[in-house]
Coordinates of C-alpha atoms in Angstrom, one line a residue:
Chain A
X1 CA -20.0 13.8 -2.7
X2 CA -18.3 15.4 -5.7
X3 CA -16.9 13.7 -8.6
X4 CA -14.4 14.5 -11.3
X5 CA -15.1 14.5 -15.0
X6 CA -14.8 11.0 -16.2
X7 CA -12.3 11.9 -18.9
X8 CA -9.3 12.6 -16.6
X9 CA -6.9 9.7 -17.2
X10 CA -6.1 7.5 -14.2
X11 CA -2.6 6.3 -13.2
X12 CA -1.6 3.5 -10.9
X13 CA -1.2 4.4 -7.3
X14 CA 0.8 2.6 -4.6
X15 CA 1.6 3.8 -1.1
X16 CA 4.7 3.2 1.1
X17 CA 3.9 -0.1 2.8
X18 CA 5.4 -0.5 6.3
X19 CA 5.6 -3.7 8.4
X20 CA 2.9 -3.6 11.1
X21 CA 5.4 -3.0 13.9
X22 CA 6.9 -0.1 12.0
X23 CA 3.4 1.4 11.4
X24 CA 2.6 1.2 15.1
X25 CA 5.9 2.9 15.9
X26 CA 5.4 5.6 13.3
X27 CA 1.9 6.3 14.5
X28 CA 3.2 6.7 18.1
X29 CA 6.1 8.9 17.1
X30 CA 3.9 11.2 15.1
X31 CA 1.4 11.4 18.0
X32 CA 4.3 12.3 20.4
X33 CA 5.4 15.1 18.0
X34 CA 2.0 16.6 17.6
X35 CA 1.0 16.2 21.2
X36 CA 3.7 18.7 22.0
X37 CA 2.0 21.4 19.9
X38 CA 0.4 24.2 21.9
X39 CA -1.1 27.5 21.0
X40 CA 1.6 30.0 22.0
X41 CA 1.0 33.7 22.2
X42 CA 4.5 34.8 23.2
X43 CA 6.5 34.5 20.0
X44 CA 10.2 35.4 19.5
X45 CA 11.1 38.1 17.0
X46 CA 14.0 36.0 15.8
X47 CA 14.1 35.6 12.0
X48 CA 13.0 32.2 10.5
X49 CA 14.3 31.0 7.1
X50 CA 11.7 31.9 4.4
X51 CA 12.4 28.6 2.7
X52 CA 10.9 26.8 5.7
X53 CA 7.7 29.0 5.5
X54 CA 7.4 28.2 1.8
X55 CA 7.8 24.5 2.4
X56 CA 5.1 24.4 5.1
X57 CA 2.7 26.2 2.8
X58 CA 3.5 23.8 0.0
X59 CA 2.7 21.0 2.5
X60 CA -0.6 22.6 3.3
X61 CA -1.3 22.7 -0.4
X62 CA -1.3 18.9 -0.5
X63 CA -4.7 18.9 1.3
X64 CA -7.7 17.4 -0.5
X65 CA -10.4 19.9 -1.6
X66 CA -13.9 19.6 -3.1
X67 CA -13.4 18.6 -6.8
X68 CA -9.7 19.5 -6.5
X69 CA -10.4 23.2 -6.6
X70 CA -7.5 24.0 -4.1
X71 CA -9.5 27.0 -2.9
X72 CA -6.7 28.6 -0.7
X73 CA -4.5 31.6 -0.7
X74 CA -1.8 32.0 1.9
X75 CA -0.7 35.6 2.3
X76 CA 2.7 35.7 4.2
X77 CA 3.4 39.1 5.7
X78 CA 6.9 39.9 7.0
X79 CA 7.0 43.7 6.2
X80 CA 7.0 45.5 9.6
X81 CA 4.8 48.3 8.5
X82 CA 2.2 46.0 7.0
X83 CA 2.2 43.8 10.2
X84 CA 1.6 46.9 12.2
X85 CA -1.4 48.0 10.1
X86 CA -2.8 44.5 10.5
X87 CA -2.4 44.8 14.2
X88 CA -4.2 48.1 14.3
X89 CA -7.2 46.7 12.4
X90 CA -7.4 43.6 14.6
X91 CA -7.0 45.4 17.9
X92 CA -9.6 48.0 17.0
X93 CA -12.2 45.4 16.2
X94 CA -11.2 43.4 19.3
X95 CA -11.7 46.4 21.5
X96 CA -15.2 46.8 20.1
X97 CA -15.8 43.0 20.6
X98 CA -14.7 43.3 24.2
X99 CA -16.6 46.4 25.1
X100 CA -19.9 45.1 23.5
X101 CA -19.6 41.6 24.8
X102 CA -18.6 42.3 28.4
X103 CA -21.0 45.1 29.5
X104 CA -20.6 48.0 31.9
X105 CA -18.5 46.5 34.6
X106 CA -16.0 45.3 32.1
X107 CA -15.8 48.7 30.4
X108 CA -14.9 50.3 33.8
X109 CA -12.0 47.9 34.2
X110 CA -10.8 48.4 30.6
X111 CA -7.7 50.5 31.5
X112 CA -6.0 47.9 33.6
X113 CA -7.2 44.9 31.5
X114 CA -6.0 46.5 28.3
X115 CA -3.7 43.5 27.6
X116 CA -6.8 41.4 26.7
X117 CA -7.2 42.8 23.3
X118 CA -3.6 43.8 22.7
X119 CA -2.0 41.5 20.2
X120 CA 1.7 42.1 20.6
X121 CA 2.5 39.1 18.6
X122 CA 1.1 40.7 15.4
X123 CA 4.1 43.1 15.5
X124 CA 6.6 40.7 17.0
X125 CA 6.3 37.4 15.0
X126 CA 8.6 37.3 12.0
X127 CA 5.7 36.1 9.8
X128 CA 1.9 36.5 9.8
X129 CA 0.2 34.0 7.6
X130 CA -3.3 35.1 6.6
X131 CA -5.3 32.2 5.2
X132 CA -8.0 33.1 2.7
X133 CA -10.7 30.7 1.4
X134 CA -11.8 31.3 -2.2
X135 CA -15.6 31.1 -1.9
X136 CA -15.9 30.8 -5.7
X137 CA -13.6 30.6 -8.7
X138 CA -13.7 32.4 -12.0
X139 CA -14.2 30.4 -15.2
X140 CA -12.5 31.2 -18.5
X141 CA -15.8 32.8 -19.7
X142 CA -15.7 35.0 -16.5
X143 CA -18.6 33.2 -14.9
X144 CA -18.5 32.2 -11.3
X145 CA -17.6 28.6 -10.4
X146 CA -19.0 27.4 -7.0
X147 CA -16.3 26.1 -4.7
X148 CA -18.2 23.5 -2.7
X149 CA -16.9 22.9 0.8
X150 CA -14.3 25.6 0.5
X151 CA -14.3 26.3 4.3
X152 CA -13.8 22.7 5.2
X153 CA -11.2 22.2 2.5
X154 CA -9.2 25.3 3.7
X155 CA -9.5 24.3 7.3
X156 CA -8.2 20.8 6.5
X157 CA -5.2 22.5 4.7
X158 CA -4.7 24.6 7.8
X159 CA -4.6 21.5 10.0
X160 CA -1.8 20.1 7.7
X161 CA -0.1 23.5 8.0
X162 CA -0.1 23.3 11.8
X163 CA 1.4 19.8 11.6
X164 CA 4.1 21.1 9.3
X165 CA 4.9 24.0 11.6
X166 CA 5.1 21.7 14.6
X167 CA 7.4 19.4 12.7
X168 CA 10.0 22.2 12.2
X169 CA 9.8 23.6 15.8
X170 CA 7.7 26.7 15.1
X171 CA 4.7 27.9 17.0
X172 CA 1.6 29.8 16.2
X173 CA -1.9 31.0 17.5
X174 CA -4.8 29.8 15.4
X175 CA -6.8 33.0 15.5
X176 CA -10.1 33.8 13.7
X177 CA -10.3 37.6 13.9
X178 CA -14.0 38.6 14.3
X179 CA -15.2 41.2 11.8
X180 CA -11.7 42.0 10.5
X181 CA -11.9 40.0 7.3
X182 CA -13.2 42.7 4.9
X183 CA -10.7 45.3 6.1
X184 CA -7.8 42.9 6.0
X185 CA -8.8 41.7 2.6
X186 CA -8.8 45.3 1.3
X187 CA -5.5 46.1 3.0
X188 CA -3.8 43.1 1.4
X189 CA -5.5 43.7 -1.9
X190 CA -7.1 40.3 -2.2
X191 CA -10.0 39.8 -4.7
X192 CA -13.7 39.7 -3.8
X193 CA -13.9 35.9 -4.0
X194 CA -11.4 35.5 -1.1
X195 CA -12.5 35.6 2.5
X196 CA -10.2 35.6 5.5
X197 CA -10.5 32.3 7.4
X198 CA -7.6 32.4 9.8
X199 CA -4.6 34.6 10.9
X200 CA -1.5 32.8 12.1
X201 CA 1.5 34.6 13.6
X202 CA 4.4 32.3 13.2
X203 CA 7.9 32.1 14.8
X204 CA 9.9 30.4 17.5
X205 CA 8.4 30.5 21.0
X206 CA 9.8 33.4 23.1
X207 CA 12.2 32.2 25.9
X208 CA 9.6 33.3 28.5
X209 CA 6.6 31.7 26.7
X210 CA 4.0 30.1 28.9
X211 CA 0.8 28.2 28.0
X212 CA -2.3 27.5 30.1
X213 CA -2.1 24.2 32.1
X214 CA -4.7 22.4 30.0
X215 CA -5.1 18.8 29.3
X216 CA -6.5 17.0 26.3
X217 CA -9.4 14.6 26.3
X218 CA -8.3 11.0 26.7
X219 CA -8.9 8.6 23.8
X220 CA -12.0 7.1 25.3
X221 CA -13.7 10.5 25.3
X222 CA -13.2 11.1 21.6
X223 CA -13.5 7.7 20.0
X224 CA -16.3 5.2 19.7
X225 CA -15.6 1.8 18.2
X226 CA -18.4 -0.1 16.5
Chain B
X1 CA -10.8 35.6 18.9
X2 CA -11.7 33.6 22.0
X3 CA -10.0 33.7 25.3
X4 CA -9.6 31.5 28.3
X5 CA -10.7 32.4 31.8
X6 CA -7.8 34.3 33.3
X7 CA -7.6 31.9 36.3
X8 CA -6.1 28.9 34.5
X9 CA -2.5 28.6 35.7
X10 CA 0.2 29.0 33.1
X11 CA 3.2 26.8 32.7
X12 CA 6.5 27.5 30.9
X13 CA 6.6 26.3 27.2
X14 CA 9.6 25.5 25.1
X15 CA 9.6 23.8 21.7
X16 CA 12.2 21.5 20.1
X17 CA 14.7 23.9 18.5
X18 CA 16.4 22.6 15.4
X19 CA 19.5 24.2 13.6
X20 CA 18.3 26.1 10.5
X21 CA 19.7 23.5 8.2
X22 CA 17.8 20.8 10.0
X23 CA 14.6 22.8 9.9
X24 CA 14.9 23.2 6.2
X25 CA 15.5 19.5 5.7
X26 CA 12.6 18.5 8.0
X27 CA 10.3 20.9 6.2
X28 CA 11.3 19.3 2.8
X29 CA 10.9 15.8 4.1
X30 CA 7.5 16.4 5.5
X31 CA 6.4 18.0 2.2
X32 CA 7.7 15.0 0.3
X33 CA 5.7 12.6 2.6
X34 CA 2.4 14.5 2.3
X35 CA 2.8 15.3 -1.3
X36 CA 2.5 11.6 -2.0
X37 CA -1.0 11.6 -0.4
X38 CA -3.9 11.1 -2.8
X39 CA -7.6 10.4 -2.4
X40 CA -7.8 6.7 -3.2
X41 CA -11.2 5.0 -3.8
X42 CA -9.9 1.5 -4.3
X43 CA -9.1 0.3 -0.8
X44 CA -7.8 -3.2 0.2
X45 CA -9.9 -5.3 2.6
X46 CA -6.7 -6.4 4.4
X47 CA -6.9 -5.8 8.2
X48 CA -5.1 -2.9 9.8
X49 CA -3.9 -2.9 13.4
X50 CA -6.5 -1.1 15.6
X51 CA -3.7 0.4 17.6
X52 CA -2.6 2.4 14.6
X53 CA -6.2 3.7 14.1
X54 CA -6.3 4.7 17.8
X55 CA -3.0 6.5 17.5
X56 CA -4.0 8.5 14.4
X57 CA -7.2 9.6 16.2
X58 CA -5.2 10.6 19.3
X59 CA -3.1 12.6 16.9
X60 CA -6.2 14.3 15.4
X61 CA -7.2 15.1 19.0
X62 CA -4.1 17.4 19.4
X63 CA -5.7 20.0 17.1
X64 CA -6.5 23.4 18.5
X65 CA -10.2 24.3 19.0
X66 CA -12.2 27.4 19.9
X67 CA -11.7 27.9 23.7
X68 CA -10.3 24.3 23.9
X69 CA -13.8 22.7 23.5
X70 CA -12.3 19.8 21.5
X71 CA -15.7 19.4 19.8
X72 CA -15.0 16.2 18.0
X73 CA -16.2 12.6 18.1
X74 CA -14.6 9.9 15.9
X75 CA -16.8 6.9 15.3
X76 CA -14.7 4.0 14.0
X77 CA -16.8 1.3 12.3
X78 CA -15.3 -2.1 11.6
X79 CA -18.4 -4.3 12.1
X80 CA -19.3 -5.6 8.5
X81 CA -23.1 -5.4 9.1
X82 CA -22.9 -1.8 10.3
X83 CA -20.6 -0.9 7.4
X84 CA -23.1 -2.3 5.0
X85 CA -26.0 -0.4 6.6
X86 CA -23.9 2.8 6.2
X87 CA -23.3 2.0 2.6
X88 CA -27.0 1.5 1.9
X89 CA -27.9 4.9 3.4
X90 CA -25.1 6.7 1.5
X91 CA -25.9 5.0 -1.8
X92 CA -29.6 5.7 -1.6
X93 CA -29.0 9.4 -1.0
X94 CA -26.3 9.5 -3.6
X95 CA -28.7 8.0 -6.2
X96 CA -31.2 10.8 -5.4
X97 CA -28.4 13.4 -5.7
X98 CA -27.4 12.1 -9.0
X99 CA -30.8 11.8 -10.5
X100 CA -31.9 15.2 -9.4
X101 CA -28.7 17.0 -10.2
X102 CA -28.1 15.5 -13.6
X103 CA -31.4 15.8 -15.4
X104 CA -33.1 13.6 -18.1
X105 CA -30.2 12.6 -20.3
X106 CA -28.3 11.4 -17.3
X107 CA -31.2 9.4 -16.0
X108 CA -31.4 7.5 -19.3
X109 CA -27.8 6.6 -18.9
X110 CA -28.1 5.5 -15.3
X111 CA -27.9 1.7 -15.9
X112 CA -24.4 1.8 -17.4
X113 CA -23.1 4.6 -15.2
X114 CA -24.3 2.9 -12.0
X115 CA -20.8 2.8 -10.6
X116 CA -20.9 6.5 -10.1
X117 CA -22.9 6.4 -6.9
X118 CA -21.9 2.9 -5.9
X119 CA -19.4 3.1 -3.0
X120 CA -17.8 -0.3 -2.8
X121 CA -15.2 1.0 -0.4
X122 CA -17.9 1.4 2.3
X123 CA -18.1 -2.4 2.5
X124 CA -14.5 -3.2 1.7
X125 CA -12.4 -0.8 3.8
X126 CA -11.5 -2.4 7.1
X127 CA -12.5 0.8 8.9
X128 CA -14.9 3.6 8.3
X129 CA -14.1 6.7 10.4
X130 CA -17.2 9.0 10.8
X131 CA -16.2 12.4 12.1
X132 CA -18.9 14.3 14.0
X133 CA -18.7 17.9 15.1
X134 CA -20.3 18.8 18.4
X135 CA -22.3 21.9 17.5
X136 CA -22.8 22.6 21.2
X137 CA -21.8 21.2 24.6
X138 CA -23.9 20.4 27.7
X139 CA -23.0 22.4 30.8
X140 CA -23.2 20.7 34.3
X141 CA -26.5 22.6 34.8
X142 CA -27.8 21.0 31.6
X143 CA -27.8 24.2 29.6
X144 CA -26.3 24.4 26.2
X145 CA -22.8 25.7 25.7
X146 CA -22.0 27.2 22.3
X147 CA -19.1 25.6 20.5
X148 CA -17.7 28.5 18.5
X149 CA -15.9 27.5 15.3
X150 CA -16.8 23.9 15.8
X151 CA -16.7 23.2 12.0
X152 CA -13.4 24.8 11.5
X153 CA -11.9 23.1 14.6
X154 CA -13.1 19.7 13.5
X155 CA -11.9 20.2 10.0
X156 CA -8.4 21.2 11.3
X157 CA -8.4 18.0 13.3
X158 CA -9.4 16.1 10.2
X159 CA -6.4 17.6 8.3
X160 CA -4.1 16.4 11.1
X161 CA -5.8 13.0 10.9
X162 CA -5.1 12.8 7.1
X163 CA -1.4 13.7 7.8
X164 CA -1.2 10.9 10.4
X165 CA -2.8 8.4 8.1
X166 CA -0.3 9.3 5.3
X167 CA 2.5 8.9 7.8
X168 CA 1.7 5.2 8.4
X169 CA 1.0 4.3 4.7
X170 CA -2.8 4.2 4.9
X171 CA -5.2 5.8 2.4
X172 CA -8.7 7.3 2.5
X173 CA -11.3 9.3 0.6
X174 CA -12.4 12.5 2.3
X175 CA -16.1 12.3 1.6
X176 CA -18.9 14.6 2.9
X177 CA -22.0 12.6 2.3
X178 CA -24.8 15.0 1.2
X179 CA -28.0 14.6 3.2
X180 CA -27.0 11.4 5.0
X181 CA -26.0 13.0 8.3
X182 CA -29.2 12.7 10.2
X183 CA -29.8 9.0 9.2
X184 CA -26.2 8.1 10.0
X185 CA -26.3 9.9 13.3
X186 CA -29.4 7.9 14.3
X187 CA -27.9 4.6 13.0
X188 CA -24.8 5.2 15.1
X189 CA -26.8 6.4 18.1
X190 CA -25.0 9.7 18.3
X191 CA -26.6 12.5 20.4
X192 CA -28.5 15.5 18.9
X193 CA -25.6 17.9 19.4
X194 CA -23.4 15.9 17.0
X195 CA -23.5 16.5 13.3
X196 CA -21.7 14.4 10.7
X197 CA -18.9 16.4 9.0
X198 CA -16.9 13.7 7.1
X199 CA -16.8 10.0 6.4
X200 CA -13.4 8.4 5.8
X201 CA -13.0 4.8 4.6
X202 CA -9.5 3.8 5.8
X203 CA -7.1 1.0 4.7
X204 CA -4.2 0.1 2.5
X205 CA -4.6 0.9 -1.1
X206 CA -5.8 -2.0 -3.3
X207 CA -3.0 -3.5 -5.5
X208 CA -5.0 -2.2 -8.6
X209 CA -5.7 1.2 -7.2
X210 CA -5.5 4.2 -9.6
X211 CA -5.9 7.9 -9.1
X212 CA -6.8 10.7 -11.6
X213 CA -3.7 12.2 -13.2
X214 CA -4.0 15.5 -11.4
X215 CA -1.4 18.0 -10.5
X216 CA -1.3 20.4 -7.6
X217 CA -1.0 24.2 -8.0
X218 CA 2.6 25.4 -7.8
X219 CA 3.8 27.5 -4.8
X220 CA 3.5 30.8 -6.7
X221 CA -0.3 30.2 -7.3
X222 CA -1.1 29.7 -3.6
X223 CA 1.3 32.0 -1.8
X224 CA 1.6 35.8 -1.7
X225 CA 4.6 37.4 0.1
X226 CA 4.3 40.9 1.5

């Protein structure tokens, strides 16, 4: 556990206090909202107000982080040429992943299965949000400052970002592009202390969007009461 | 990036579609709600309806995960004796952390600074939620199944859990107890494929709760538009 310096002044804190019935109702309503969230790979090219994107990122920035380091950078790409360059990097690496992972038979079938590593949504989605974790910080004396738990902190912020997107009716794919981080970091001119954690294409779902018919684990499979 | 087997049937997906003005308003409102969230170490012993806890955990379980493995287990502890045993394990390790990290001068001051590793909230909070990541799964033939990205997936679920707690007016401390994982896993009788990721005491804030007077980074420090 990490602790703040003891000389930061403290201020009183009170939270919104709801009657029990209201709490139960709010907890159900929020569950209903988020239970409708799905990973959607068919995204509409329709424009989305930039103010909404800024607000969901501000919301992600309310996440807790180890010693309040706030070790996240959200790079929002809407420029078509830049989106296309990102797509090229991701698809090239994905093709290598597929070929090396899948072996000979797979390679033979590559022509017809091409869609497997093709990421249309990287061109089509109005926004790509590339989430970088800052693996260390820079102190005023130019020395490195360790960012403990930076991956967990930025992943928590990403969870809050997903909730905020769902809350406004937008969809995404939480992708973690294998081996593309260094190239994307250079393309986007991010400093050496930042590492790509996730890439989210963001937009409205396409009218013909489909999702796999998957179910979620029931409560009894994920909770243990003691 | 990970992919599902191609033989899972797909179903149409549509999301709630809000007028732009409504989207902007919803994105602001959700930001206002979550921006009031703070890490609170003074938690009230007042009871909290268990239904609310179950609903926030169901909500966390809507998170995406690598290949839909849902690699999370939420252990909810309300039994006072068990809470106390957890506290003893955490405080013992924390004392070691403090003594080893801080060096001689610190050790001399230990008596008066004792509160630094004392975690009252582990006895006081009506619930402790211990979040475990399943580092692998067990296949029907008893072989291990890799759970890719299990730490990121469970951290994303934890972010959604924090949003759900804030939404009902509850507070917590996102703690990552150093070196206590194995002991807590044994105490709670969790299987070997589960590793403790986070420990959250949950309840209403105490009437005398305070928080450090910290600010969050402004939007321009966390976002880059391209």
